[in-house]
Short mmCIF file of C-alpha atoms in Angstrom, two decimals:
data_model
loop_
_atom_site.label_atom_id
_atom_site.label_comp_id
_atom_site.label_asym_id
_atom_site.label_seq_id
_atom_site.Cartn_x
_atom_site.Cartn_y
_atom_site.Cartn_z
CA UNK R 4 96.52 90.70 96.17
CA UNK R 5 99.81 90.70 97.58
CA UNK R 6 98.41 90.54 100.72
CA UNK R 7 96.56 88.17 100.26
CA UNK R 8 98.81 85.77 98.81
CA UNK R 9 101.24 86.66 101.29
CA UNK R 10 99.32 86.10 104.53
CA UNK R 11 96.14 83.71 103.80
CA UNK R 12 96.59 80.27 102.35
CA UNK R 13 93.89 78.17 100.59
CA UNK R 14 92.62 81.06 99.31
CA UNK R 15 89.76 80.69 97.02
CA UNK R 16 88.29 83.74 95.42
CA UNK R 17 84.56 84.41 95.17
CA UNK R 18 82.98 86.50 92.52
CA UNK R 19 79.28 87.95 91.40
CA UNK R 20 76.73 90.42 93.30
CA UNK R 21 74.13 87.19 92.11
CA UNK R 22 72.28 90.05 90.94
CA UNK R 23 73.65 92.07 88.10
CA UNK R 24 77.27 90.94 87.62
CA UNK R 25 81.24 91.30 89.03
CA UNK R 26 83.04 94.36 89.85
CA UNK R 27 87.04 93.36 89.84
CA UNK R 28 87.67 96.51 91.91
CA UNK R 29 86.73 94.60 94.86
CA UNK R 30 88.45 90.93 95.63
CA UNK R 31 86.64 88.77 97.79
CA UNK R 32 87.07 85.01 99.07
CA UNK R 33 87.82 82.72 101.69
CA UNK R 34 90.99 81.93 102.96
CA UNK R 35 93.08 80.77 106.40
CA UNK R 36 95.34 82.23 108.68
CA UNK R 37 97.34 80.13 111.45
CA UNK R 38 94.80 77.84 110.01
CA UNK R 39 91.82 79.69 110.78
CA UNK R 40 89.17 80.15 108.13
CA UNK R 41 88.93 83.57 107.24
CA UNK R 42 86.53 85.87 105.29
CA UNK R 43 88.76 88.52 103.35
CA UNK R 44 87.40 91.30 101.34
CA UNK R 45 89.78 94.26 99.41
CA UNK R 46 90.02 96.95 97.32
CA UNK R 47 92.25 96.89 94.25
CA UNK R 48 93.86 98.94 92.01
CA UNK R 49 96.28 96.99 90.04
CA UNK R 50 99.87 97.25 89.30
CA UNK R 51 100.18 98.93 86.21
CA UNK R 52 98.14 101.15 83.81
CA UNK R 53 96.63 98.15 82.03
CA UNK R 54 95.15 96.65 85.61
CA UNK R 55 94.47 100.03 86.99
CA UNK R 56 92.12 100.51 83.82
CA UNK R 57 90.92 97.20 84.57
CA UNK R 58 90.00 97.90 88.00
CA UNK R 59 89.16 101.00 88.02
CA UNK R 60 91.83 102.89 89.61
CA UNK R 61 90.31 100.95 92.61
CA UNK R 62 87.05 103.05 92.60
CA UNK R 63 83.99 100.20 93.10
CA UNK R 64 80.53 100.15 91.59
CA UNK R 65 77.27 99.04 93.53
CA UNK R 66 77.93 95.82 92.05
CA UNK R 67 81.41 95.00 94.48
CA UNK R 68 79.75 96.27 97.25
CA UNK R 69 77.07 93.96 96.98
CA UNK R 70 79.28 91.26 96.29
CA UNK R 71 81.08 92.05 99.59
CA UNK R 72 77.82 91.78 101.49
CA UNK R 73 76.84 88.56 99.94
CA UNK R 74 80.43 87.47 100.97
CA UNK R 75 79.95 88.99 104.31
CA UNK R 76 77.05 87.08 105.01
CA UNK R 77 78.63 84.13 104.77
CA UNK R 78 81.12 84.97 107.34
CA UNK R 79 78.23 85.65 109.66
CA UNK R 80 76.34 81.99 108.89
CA UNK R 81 79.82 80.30 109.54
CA UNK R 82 81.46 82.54 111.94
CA UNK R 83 84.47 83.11 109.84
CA UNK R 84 85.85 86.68 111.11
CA UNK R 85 86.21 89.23 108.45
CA UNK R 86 89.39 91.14 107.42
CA UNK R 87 89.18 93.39 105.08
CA UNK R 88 91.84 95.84 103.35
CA UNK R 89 90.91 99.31 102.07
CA UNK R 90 92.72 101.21 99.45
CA UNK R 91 90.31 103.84 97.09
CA UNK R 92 90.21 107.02 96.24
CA UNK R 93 86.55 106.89 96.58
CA UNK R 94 83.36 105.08 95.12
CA UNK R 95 82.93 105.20 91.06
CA UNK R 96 80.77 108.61 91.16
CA UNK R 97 80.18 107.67 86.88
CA UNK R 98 76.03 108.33 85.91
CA UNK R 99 75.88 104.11 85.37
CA UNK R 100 76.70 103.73 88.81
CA UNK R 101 74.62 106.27 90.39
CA UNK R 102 71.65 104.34 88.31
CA UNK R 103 72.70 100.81 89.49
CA UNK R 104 72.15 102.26 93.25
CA UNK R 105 75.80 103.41 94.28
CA UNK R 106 74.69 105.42 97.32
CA UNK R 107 72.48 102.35 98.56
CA UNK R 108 75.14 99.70 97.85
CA UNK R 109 77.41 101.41 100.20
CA UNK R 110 74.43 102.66 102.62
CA UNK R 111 73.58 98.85 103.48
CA UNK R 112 77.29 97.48 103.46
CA UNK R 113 77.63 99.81 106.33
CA UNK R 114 74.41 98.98 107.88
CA UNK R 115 75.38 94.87 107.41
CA UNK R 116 79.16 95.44 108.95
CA UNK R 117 77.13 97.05 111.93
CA UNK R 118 75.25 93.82 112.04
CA UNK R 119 77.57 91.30 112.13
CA UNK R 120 78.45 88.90 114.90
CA UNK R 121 82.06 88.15 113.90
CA UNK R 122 85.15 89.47 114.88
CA UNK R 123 85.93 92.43 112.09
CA UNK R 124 89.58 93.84 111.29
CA UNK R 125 89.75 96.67 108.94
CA UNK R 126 93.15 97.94 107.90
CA UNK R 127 93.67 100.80 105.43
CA UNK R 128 96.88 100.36 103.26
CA UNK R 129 96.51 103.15 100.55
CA UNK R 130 94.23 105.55 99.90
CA UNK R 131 90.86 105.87 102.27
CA UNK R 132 88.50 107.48 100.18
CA UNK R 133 85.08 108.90 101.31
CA UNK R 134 82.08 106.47 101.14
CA UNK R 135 83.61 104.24 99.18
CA UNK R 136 86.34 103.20 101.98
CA UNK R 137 83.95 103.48 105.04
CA UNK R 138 81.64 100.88 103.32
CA UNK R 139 84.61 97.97 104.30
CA UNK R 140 85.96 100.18 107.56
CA UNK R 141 83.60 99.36 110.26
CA UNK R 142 85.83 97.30 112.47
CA UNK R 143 85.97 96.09 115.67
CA UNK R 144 89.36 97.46 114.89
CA UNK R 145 90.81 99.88 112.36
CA UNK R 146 94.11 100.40 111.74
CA UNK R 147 95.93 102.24 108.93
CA UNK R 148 99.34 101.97 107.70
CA UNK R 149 102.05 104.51 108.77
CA UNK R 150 101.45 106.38 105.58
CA UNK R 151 98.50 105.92 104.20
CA UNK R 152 95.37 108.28 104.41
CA UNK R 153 91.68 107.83 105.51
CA UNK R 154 89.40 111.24 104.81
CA UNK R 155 85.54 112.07 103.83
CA UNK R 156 86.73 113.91 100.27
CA UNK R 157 90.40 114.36 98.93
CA UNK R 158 92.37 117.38 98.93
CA UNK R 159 92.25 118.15 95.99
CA UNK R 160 88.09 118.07 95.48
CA UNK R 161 88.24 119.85 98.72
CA UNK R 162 89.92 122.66 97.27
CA UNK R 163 87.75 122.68 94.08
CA UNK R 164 84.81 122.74 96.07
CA UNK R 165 85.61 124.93 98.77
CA UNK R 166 87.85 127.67 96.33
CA UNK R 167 87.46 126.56 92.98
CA UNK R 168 90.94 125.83 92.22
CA UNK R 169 93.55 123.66 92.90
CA UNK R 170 96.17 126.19 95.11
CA UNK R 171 94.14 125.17 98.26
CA UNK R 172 95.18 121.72 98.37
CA UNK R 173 97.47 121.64 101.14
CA UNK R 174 95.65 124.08 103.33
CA UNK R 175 92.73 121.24 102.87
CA UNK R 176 95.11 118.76 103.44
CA UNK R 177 95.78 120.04 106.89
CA UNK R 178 91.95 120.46 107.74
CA UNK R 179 90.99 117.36 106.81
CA UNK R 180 93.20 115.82 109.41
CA UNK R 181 93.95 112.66 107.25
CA UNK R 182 97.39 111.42 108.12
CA UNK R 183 96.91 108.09 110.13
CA UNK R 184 98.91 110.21 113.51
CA UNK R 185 95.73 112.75 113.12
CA UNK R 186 93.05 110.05 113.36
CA UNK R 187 94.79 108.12 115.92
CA UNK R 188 95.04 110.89 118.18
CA UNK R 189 91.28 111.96 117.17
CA UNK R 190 90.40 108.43 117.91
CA UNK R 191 89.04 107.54 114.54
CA UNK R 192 91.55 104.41 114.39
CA UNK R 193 93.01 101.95 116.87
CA UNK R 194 96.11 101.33 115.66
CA UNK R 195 99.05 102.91 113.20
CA UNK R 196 100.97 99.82 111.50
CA UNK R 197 104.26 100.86 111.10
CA UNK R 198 106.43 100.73 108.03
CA UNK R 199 109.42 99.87 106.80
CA UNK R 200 111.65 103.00 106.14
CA UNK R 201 110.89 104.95 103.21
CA UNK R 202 107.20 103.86 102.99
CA UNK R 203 106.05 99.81 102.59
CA UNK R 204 106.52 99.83 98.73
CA UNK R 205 110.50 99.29 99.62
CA UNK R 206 110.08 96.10 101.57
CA UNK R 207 106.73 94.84 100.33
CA UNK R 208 107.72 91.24 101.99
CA UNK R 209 108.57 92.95 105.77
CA UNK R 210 105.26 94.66 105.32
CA UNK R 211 102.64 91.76 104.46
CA UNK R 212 104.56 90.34 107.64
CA UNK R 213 104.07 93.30 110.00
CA UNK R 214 100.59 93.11 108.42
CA UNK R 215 100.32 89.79 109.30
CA UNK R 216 101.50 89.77 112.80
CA UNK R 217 98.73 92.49 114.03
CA UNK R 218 95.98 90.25 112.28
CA UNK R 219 96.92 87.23 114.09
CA UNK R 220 97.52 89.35 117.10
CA UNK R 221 93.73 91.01 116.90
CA UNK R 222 92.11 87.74 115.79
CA UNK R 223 93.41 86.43 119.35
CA UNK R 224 92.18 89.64 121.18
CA UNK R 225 88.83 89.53 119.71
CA UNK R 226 88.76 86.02 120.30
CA UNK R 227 87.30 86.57 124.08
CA UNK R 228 84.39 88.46 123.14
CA UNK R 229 80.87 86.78 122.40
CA UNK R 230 78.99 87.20 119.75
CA UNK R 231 76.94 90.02 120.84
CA UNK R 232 79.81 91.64 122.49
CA UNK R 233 81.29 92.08 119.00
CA UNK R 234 78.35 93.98 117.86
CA UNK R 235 77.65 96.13 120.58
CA UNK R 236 81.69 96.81 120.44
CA UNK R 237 81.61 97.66 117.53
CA UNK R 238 78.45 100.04 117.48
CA UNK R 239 79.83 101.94 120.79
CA UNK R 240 83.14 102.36 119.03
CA UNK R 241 81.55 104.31 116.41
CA UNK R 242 78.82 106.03 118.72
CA UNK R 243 81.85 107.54 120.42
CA UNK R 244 83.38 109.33 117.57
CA UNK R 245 83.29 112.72 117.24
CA UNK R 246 82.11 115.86 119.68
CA UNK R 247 78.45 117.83 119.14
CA UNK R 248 78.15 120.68 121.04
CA UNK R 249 74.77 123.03 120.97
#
């Protein structure tokens, strides 16, 4: 939220799945930058225990994901470009959630950010856990902050998985290639957003405005592309990650 009340004004906050109900994990709404009208769609994991309780620690059930694709939609009917803001440790993986359709919610929010015809800005500020952060990270562009993280399982599962105990965790680190200076040089992200020194929690106001210069800056690059060029952007970017060899 910080970011969002620090960049967009007007914002108006949207709520519901119009199915089964509202996940809080995930804030969604309209809002304008440089008075543009904006889709904006984030993860969040409150400030303090009370919120992250709340919230979820920032872990999302099917119902925020469909919310975010109902929102989504709208961007696509109005050509509003979508920004969205990524910060999880990973989808809710409770029983409840695997019942309401978890793996589905996220399948199809994947499939629909494929789909649209809007420019799409994806910047990961935290945490970028698994499924749950790729279901809001395909971008026309995707940056991460300096030092936050972006992986397909954390460390520390990796290591219980992989050698049933937690001493592996930094040898996992390391394989994973998470840190944002890894995926840029692997190509998995376009940009790293610097931050201020000793990490963006000691000069939250210099970072929402670094944040906001590269949005305004990539809403203007993206501005010369068509609406099918956006897509098929989009779709090539991802095509073109990773190697497969026989």
């Amino acid at each position: 939220m910080d970011y969002i009340d620090g960049i967009f004004t007007d914002f108006t906050k949207l709520s519901g799945d119009r199915l089964t109900g509202e996940d809080g994990s995930i804030t969604a709404g309209l809002g304008k930058i440089n008075g543009k009208t904006v889709i904006v769609v984030g993860h969040n994991k409150g400030k303090d225990t009370n919120e992250r309780v709340q919230y979820n620690f920032g872990m999302s059930v099917p119902q925020g994901y469909r919310k975010s694709q109902r929102i989504m939609r709208l961007a696509n009917k109005f050509k509003f470009p979508v920004i969205t803001f990524i910060d999880t440790p990973g989808a809710h993986a409770g029983l409840k959630a695997e019942d309401d359709g978890q793996s589905s919610a996220i399948a199809r929010s994947i499939e629909l950010m494929f789909e649209l015809k809007v420019p799409v800005i994806a910047i990961l500020i935290g945490e970028g856990g698994s499924g749950g952060a790729l279901a809001l990270a395909i971008g026309n562009e995707v940056a991460m902050l300096e030092n936050s993280t972006y992986s397909v399982i954390s460390p520390e599962a990796c290591s219980a998985i992989l050698w049933k105990n937690p001493s592996g965790t930094k040898l996992a680190a390391r394989a994973l290639k998470l840190t944002s200076k890894d995926l840029s040089r692997l190509g998995i992200i376009d940009r790293i957003i610097n931050e201020p020194r000793g990490g963006a929690q000691n000069d939250p106001k210099r970072m929402i405005a670094i944040v906001e210069r590269y949005i305004q800056e990539t809403l203007r690059k993206l501005d010369q592309y068509s609406d099918e060029e956006l897509k098929l952007k989009r779709a090539e970017k991802f095509e073109n990650i990773g190697v497969f060899t026989r």
